[in-house]
mmCIF file with all atom_site columns, C-alpha atoms and ligand atoms in Angstrom:
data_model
loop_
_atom_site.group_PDB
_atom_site.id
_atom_site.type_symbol
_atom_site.label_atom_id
_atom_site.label_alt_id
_atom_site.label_comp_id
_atom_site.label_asym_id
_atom_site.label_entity_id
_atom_site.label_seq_id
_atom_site.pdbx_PDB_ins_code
_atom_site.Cartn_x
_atom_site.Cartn_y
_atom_site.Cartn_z
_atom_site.occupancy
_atom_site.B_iso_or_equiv
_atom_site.pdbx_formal_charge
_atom_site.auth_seq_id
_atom_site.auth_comp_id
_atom_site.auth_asym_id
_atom_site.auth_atom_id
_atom_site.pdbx_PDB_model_num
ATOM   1   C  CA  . UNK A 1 1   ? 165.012 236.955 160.374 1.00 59.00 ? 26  UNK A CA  1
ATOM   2   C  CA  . UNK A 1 2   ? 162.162 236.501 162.858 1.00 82.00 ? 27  UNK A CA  1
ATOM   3   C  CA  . UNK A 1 3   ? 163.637 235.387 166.353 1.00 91.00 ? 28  UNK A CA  1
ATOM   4   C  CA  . UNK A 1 4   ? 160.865 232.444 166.162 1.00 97.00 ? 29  UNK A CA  1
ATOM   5   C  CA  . UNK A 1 5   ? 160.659 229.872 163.564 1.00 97.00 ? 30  UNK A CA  1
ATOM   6   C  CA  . UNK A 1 6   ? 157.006 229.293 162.281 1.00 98.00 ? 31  UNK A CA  1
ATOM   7   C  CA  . UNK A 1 7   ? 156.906 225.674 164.182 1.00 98.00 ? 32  UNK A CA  1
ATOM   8   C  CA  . UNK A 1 8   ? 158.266 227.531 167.156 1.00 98.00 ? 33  UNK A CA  1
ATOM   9   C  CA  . UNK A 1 9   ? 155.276 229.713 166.569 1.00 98.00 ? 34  UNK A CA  1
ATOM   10  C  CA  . UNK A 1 10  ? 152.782 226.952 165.611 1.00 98.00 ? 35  UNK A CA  1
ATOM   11  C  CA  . UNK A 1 11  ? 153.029 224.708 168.913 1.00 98.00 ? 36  UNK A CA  1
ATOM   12  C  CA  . UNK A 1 12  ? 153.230 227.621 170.870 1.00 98.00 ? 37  UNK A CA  1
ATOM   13  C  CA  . UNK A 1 13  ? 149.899 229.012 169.682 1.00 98.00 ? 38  UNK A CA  1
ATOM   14  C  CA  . UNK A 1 14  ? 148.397 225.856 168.998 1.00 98.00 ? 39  UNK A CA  1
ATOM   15  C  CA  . UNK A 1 15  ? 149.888 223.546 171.713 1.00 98.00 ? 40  UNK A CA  1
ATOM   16  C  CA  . UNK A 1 16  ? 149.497 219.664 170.774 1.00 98.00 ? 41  UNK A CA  1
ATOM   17  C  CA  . UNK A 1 17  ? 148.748 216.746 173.986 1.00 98.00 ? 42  UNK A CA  1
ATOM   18  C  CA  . UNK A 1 18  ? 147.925 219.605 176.381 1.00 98.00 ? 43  UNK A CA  1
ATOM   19  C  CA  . UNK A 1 19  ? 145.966 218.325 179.195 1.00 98.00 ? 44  UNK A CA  1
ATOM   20  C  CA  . UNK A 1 20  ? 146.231 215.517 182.488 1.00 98.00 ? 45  UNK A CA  1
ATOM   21  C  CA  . UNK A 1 21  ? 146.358 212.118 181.755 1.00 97.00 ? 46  UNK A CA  1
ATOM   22  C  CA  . UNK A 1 22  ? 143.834 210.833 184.228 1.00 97.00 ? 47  UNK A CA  1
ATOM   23  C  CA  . UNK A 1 23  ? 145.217 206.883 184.045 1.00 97.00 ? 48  UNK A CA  1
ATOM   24  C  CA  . UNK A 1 24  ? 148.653 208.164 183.354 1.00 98.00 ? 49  UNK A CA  1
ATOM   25  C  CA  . UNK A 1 25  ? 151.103 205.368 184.576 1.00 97.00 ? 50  UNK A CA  1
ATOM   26  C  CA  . UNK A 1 26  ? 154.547 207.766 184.290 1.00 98.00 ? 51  UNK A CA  1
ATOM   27  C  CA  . UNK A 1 27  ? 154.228 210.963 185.721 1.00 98.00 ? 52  UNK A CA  1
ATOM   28  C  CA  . UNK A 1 28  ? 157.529 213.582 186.000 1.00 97.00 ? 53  UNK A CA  1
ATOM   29  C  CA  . UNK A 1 29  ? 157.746 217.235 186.721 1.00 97.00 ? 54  UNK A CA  1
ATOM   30  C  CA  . UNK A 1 30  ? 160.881 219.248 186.176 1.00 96.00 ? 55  UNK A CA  1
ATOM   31  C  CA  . UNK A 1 31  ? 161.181 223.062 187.238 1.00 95.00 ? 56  UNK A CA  1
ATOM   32  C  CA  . UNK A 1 32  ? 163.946 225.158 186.331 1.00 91.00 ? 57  UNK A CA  1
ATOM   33  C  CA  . UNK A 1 33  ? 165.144 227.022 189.173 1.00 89.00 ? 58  UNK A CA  1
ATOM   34  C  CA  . UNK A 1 34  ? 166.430 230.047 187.208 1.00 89.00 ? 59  UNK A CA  1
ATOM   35  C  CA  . UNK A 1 35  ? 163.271 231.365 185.534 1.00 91.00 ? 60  UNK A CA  1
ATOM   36  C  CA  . UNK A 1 36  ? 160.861 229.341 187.590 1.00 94.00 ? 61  UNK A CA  1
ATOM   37  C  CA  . UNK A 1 37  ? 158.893 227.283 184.645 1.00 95.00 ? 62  UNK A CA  1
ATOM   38  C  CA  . UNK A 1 38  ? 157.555 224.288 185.661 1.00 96.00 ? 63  UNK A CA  1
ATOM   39  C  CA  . UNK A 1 39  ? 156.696 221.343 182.777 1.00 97.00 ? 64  UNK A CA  1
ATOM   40  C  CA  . UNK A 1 40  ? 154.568 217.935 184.001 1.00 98.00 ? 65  UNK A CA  1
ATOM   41  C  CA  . UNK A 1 41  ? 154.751 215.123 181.385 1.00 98.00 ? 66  UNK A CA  1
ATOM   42  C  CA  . UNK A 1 42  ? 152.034 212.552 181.994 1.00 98.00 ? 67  UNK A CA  1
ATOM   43  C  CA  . UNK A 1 43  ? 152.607 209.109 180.033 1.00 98.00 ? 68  UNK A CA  1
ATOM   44  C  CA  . UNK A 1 44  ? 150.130 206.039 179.581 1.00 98.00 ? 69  UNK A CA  1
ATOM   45  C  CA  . UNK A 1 45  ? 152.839 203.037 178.832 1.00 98.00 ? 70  UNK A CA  1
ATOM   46  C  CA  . UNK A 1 46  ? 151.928 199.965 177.469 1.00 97.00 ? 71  UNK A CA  1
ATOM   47  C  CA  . UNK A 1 47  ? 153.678 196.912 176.302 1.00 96.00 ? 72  UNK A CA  1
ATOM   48  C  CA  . UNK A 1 48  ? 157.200 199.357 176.596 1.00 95.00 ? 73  UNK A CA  1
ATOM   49  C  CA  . UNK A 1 49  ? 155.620 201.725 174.088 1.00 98.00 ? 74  UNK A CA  1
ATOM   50  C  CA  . UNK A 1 50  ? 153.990 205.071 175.171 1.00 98.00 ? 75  UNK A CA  1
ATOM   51  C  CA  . UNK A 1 51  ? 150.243 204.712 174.108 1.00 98.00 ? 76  UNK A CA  1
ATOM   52  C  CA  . UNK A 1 52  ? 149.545 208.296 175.282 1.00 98.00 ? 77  UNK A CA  1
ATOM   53  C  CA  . UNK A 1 53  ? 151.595 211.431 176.422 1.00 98.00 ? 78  UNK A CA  1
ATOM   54  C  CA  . UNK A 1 54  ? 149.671 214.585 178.239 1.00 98.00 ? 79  UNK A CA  1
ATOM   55  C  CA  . UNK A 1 55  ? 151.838 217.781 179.419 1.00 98.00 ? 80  UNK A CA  1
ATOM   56  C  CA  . UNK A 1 56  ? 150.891 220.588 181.228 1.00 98.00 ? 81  UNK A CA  1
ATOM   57  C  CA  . UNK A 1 57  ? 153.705 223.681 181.055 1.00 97.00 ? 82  UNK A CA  1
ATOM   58  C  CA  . UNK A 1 58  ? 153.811 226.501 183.179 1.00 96.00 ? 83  UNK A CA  1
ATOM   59  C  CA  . UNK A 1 59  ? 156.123 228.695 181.387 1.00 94.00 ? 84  UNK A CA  1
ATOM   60  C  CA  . UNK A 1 60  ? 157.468 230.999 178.264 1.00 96.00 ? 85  UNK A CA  1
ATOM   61  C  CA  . UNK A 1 61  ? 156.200 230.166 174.941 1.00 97.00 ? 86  UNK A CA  1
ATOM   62  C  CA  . UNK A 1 62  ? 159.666 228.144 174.022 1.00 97.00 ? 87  UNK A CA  1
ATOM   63  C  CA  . UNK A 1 63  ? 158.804 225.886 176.380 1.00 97.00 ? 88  UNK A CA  1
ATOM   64  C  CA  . UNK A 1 64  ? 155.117 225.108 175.929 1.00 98.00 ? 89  UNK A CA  1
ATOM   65  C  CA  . UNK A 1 65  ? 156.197 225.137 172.138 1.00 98.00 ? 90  UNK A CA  1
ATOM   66  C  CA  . UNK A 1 66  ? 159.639 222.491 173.178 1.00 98.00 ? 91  UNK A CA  1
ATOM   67  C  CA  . UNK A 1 67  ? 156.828 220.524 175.229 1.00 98.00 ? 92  UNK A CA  1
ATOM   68  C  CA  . UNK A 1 68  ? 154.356 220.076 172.866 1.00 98.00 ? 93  UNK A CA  1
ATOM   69  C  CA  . UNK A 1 69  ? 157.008 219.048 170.036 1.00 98.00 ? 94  UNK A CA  1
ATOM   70  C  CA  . UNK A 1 70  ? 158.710 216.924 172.402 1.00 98.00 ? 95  UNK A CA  1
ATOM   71  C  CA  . UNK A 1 71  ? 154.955 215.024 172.812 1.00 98.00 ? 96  UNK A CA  1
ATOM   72  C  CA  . UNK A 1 72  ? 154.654 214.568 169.380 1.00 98.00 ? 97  UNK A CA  1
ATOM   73  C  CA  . UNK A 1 73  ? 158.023 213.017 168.871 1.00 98.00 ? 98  UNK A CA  1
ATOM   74  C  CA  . UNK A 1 74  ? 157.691 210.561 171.588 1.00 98.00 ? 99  UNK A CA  1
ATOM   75  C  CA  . UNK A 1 75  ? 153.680 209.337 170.931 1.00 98.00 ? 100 UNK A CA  1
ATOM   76  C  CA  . UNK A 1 76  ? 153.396 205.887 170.239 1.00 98.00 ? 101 UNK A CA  1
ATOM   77  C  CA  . UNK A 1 77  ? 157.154 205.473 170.367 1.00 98.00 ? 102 UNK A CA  1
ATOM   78  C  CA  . UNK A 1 78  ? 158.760 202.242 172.387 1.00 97.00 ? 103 UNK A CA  1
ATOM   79  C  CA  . UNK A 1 79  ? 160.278 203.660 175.465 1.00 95.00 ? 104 UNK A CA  1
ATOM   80  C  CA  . UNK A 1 80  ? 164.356 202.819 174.557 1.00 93.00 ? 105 UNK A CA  1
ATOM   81  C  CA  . UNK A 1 81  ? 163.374 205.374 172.026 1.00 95.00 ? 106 UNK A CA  1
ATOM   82  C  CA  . UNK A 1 82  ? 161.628 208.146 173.902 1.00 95.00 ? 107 UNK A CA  1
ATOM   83  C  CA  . UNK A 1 83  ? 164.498 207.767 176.229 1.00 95.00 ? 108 UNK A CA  1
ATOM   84  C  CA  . UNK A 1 84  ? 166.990 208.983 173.668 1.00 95.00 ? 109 UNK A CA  1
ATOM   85  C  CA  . UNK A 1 85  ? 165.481 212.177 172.909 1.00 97.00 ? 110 UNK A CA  1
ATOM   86  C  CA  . UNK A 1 86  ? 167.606 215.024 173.405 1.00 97.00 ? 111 UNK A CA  1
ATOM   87  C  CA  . UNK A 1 87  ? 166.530 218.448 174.175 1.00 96.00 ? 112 UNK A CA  1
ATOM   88  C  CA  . UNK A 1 88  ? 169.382 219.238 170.302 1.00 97.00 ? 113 UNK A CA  1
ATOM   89  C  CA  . UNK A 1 89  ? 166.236 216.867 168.668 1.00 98.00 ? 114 UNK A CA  1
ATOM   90  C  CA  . UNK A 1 90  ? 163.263 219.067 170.042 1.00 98.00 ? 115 UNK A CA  1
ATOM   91  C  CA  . UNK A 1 91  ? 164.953 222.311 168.708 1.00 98.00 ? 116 UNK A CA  1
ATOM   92  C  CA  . UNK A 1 92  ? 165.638 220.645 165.562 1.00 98.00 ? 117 UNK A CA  1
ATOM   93  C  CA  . UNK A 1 93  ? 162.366 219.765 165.003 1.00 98.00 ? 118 UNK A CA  1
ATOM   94  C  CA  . UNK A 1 94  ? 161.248 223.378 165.749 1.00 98.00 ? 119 UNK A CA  1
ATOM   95  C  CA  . UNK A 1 95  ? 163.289 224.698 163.220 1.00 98.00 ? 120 UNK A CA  1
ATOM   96  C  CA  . UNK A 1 96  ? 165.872 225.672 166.219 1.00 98.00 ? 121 UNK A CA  1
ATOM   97  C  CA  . UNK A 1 97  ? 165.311 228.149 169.056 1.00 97.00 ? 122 UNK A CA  1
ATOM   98  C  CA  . UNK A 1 98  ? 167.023 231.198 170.028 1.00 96.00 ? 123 UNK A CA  1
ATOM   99  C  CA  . UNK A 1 99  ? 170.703 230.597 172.213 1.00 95.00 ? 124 UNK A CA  1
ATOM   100 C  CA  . UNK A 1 100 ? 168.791 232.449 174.970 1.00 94.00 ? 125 UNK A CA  1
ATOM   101 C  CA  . UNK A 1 101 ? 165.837 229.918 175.087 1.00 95.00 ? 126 UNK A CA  1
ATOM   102 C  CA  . UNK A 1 102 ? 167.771 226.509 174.407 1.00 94.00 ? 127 UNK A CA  1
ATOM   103 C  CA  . UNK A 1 103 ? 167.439 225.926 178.155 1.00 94.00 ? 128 UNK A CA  1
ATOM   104 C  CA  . UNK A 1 104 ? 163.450 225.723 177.627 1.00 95.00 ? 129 UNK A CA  1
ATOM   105 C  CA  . UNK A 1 105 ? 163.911 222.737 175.527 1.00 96.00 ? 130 UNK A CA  1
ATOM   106 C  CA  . UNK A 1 106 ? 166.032 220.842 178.004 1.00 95.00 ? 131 UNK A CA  1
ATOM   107 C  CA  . UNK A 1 107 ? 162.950 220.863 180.544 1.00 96.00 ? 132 UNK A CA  1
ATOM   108 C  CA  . UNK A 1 108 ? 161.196 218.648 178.136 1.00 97.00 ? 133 UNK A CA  1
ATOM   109 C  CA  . UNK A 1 109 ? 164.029 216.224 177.715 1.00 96.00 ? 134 UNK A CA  1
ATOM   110 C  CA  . UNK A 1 110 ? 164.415 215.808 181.695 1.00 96.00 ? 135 UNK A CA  1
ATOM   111 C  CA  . UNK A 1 111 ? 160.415 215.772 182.255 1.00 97.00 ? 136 UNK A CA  1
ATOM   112 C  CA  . UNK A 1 112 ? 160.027 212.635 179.823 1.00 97.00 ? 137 UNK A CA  1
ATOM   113 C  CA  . UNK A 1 113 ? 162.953 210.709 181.461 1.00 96.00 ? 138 UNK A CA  1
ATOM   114 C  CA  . UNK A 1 114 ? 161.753 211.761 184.943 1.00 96.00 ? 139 UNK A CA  1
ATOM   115 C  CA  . UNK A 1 115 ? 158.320 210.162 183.514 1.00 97.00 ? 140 UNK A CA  1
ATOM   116 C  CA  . UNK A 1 116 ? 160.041 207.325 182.508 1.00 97.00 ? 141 UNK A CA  1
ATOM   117 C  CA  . UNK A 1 117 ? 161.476 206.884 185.768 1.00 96.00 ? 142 UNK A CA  1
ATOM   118 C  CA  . UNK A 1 118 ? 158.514 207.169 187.488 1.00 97.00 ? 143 UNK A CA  1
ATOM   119 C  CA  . UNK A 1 119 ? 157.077 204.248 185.227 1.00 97.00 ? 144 UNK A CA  1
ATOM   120 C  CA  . UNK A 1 120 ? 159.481 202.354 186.117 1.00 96.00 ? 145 UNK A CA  1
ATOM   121 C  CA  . UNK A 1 121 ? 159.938 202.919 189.887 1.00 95.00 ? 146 UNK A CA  1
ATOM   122 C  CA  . UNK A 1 122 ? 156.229 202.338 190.100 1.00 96.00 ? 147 UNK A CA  1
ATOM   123 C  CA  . UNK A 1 123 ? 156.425 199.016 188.519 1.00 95.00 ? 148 UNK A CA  1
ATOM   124 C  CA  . UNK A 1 124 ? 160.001 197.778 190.055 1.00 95.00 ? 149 UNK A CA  1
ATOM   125 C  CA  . UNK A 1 125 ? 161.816 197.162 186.993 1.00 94.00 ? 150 UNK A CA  1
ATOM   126 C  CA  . UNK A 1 126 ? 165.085 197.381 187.134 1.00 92.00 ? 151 UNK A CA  1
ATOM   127 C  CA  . UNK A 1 127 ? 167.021 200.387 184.582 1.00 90.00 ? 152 UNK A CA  1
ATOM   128 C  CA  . UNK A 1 128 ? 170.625 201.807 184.462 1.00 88.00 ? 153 UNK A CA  1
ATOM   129 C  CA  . UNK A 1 129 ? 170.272 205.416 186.472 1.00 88.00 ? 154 UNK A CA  1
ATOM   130 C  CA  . UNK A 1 130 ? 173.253 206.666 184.713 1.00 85.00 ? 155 UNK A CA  1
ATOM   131 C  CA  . UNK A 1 131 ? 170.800 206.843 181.817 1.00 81.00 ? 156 UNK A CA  1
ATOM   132 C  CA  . UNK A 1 132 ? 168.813 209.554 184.398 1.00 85.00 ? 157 UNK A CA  1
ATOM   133 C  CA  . UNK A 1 133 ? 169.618 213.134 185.198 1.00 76.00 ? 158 UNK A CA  1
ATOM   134 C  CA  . UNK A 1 134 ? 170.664 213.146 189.134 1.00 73.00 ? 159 UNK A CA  1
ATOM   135 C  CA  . UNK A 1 135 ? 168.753 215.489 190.457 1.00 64.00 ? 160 UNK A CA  1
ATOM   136 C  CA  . UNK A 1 136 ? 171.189 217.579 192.018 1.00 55.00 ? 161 UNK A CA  1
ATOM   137 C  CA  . UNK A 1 137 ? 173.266 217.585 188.383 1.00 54.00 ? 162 UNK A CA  1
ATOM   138 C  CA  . UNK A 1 138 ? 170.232 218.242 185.523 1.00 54.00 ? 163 UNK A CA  1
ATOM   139 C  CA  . UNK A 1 139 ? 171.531 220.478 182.662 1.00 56.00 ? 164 UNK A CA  1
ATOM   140 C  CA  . UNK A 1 140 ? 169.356 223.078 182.989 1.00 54.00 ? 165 UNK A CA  1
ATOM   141 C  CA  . UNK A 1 141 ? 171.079 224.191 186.408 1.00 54.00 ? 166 UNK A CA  1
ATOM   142 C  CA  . UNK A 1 142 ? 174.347 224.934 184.314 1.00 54.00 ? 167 UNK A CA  1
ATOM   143 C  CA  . UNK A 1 143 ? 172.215 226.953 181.858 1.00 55.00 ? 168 UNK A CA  1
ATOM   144 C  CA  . UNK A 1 144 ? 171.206 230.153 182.676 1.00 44.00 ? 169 UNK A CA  1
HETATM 145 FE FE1 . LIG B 2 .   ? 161.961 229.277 181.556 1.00 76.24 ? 13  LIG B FE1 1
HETATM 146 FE FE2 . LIG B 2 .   ? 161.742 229.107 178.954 1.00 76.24 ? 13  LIG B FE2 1
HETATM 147 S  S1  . LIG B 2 .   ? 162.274 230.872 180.115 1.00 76.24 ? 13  LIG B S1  1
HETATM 148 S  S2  . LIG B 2 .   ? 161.635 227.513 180.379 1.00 76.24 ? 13  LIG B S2  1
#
């Protein structure tokens, strides 16, 4: 069996909302310390639903493929929704990953919540932090 799964393959090759969002109005960057990849999610919230979603990934093909999916499963979403995307939905929807590369997919999960965050603390509304990765305790620091 091919390590990669053809939608692994797909969104790597042919990466969907690549790009800035110039009047983003969310913007959150997650790194992971272990292999050094860097993801930016840009988001364009309106009304609590995310009108547009931009990313820009510096890193292996799992996780420009994980960002890209991740994009398309949030777009035009409300944001109680985006919010409960797990990095276990992004592999799913790429037909899985290998164990090695799981982590890859978690940087897409933390960049759209730090995103989120950002929206938020921008705009002063209030939101429950234990729904937020601290950033001394995100996932992908457990996962090597
Ligand atoms: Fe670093 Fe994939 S190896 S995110």
């Amino acid at each position: 069996m091919a390590l990669y799964s053809e939608k692994v393959m797909d969104h790597f090759r042919h990466p969907r909302n690549v790009g800035v969002l110039e009047d983003a109005n969310g913007i959150g960057e997650v790194g992971n310390p272990v292999c050094g990849d860097i993801m930016k999610i840009y988001l364009k919230i309106e009304n609590d639903v995310i009108e547009d979603v931009k990313f820009e990934t510096f890193g292996c093909g799992s996780a420009i493929a994980s960002s890209s999916m991740a994009t398309e499963l949030i777009k035009g979403k409300p944001l109680a929704e985006a919010l409960t995307l797990t990095n276990k939905a992004v592999t799913e929807a790429l037909d899985g990953l290998p164990a090695h590369k799981l982590h890859c997919s978690v940087l897409a999960e933390e960049a759209i919540k730090k995103a989120v965050q950002n929206y938020y603390d921008n705009n002063g509304i209030e939101y429950d932090r234990s729904q937020f990765p601290a950033e001394e305790d995100c996932a992908h620091c457990h996962l090597k």
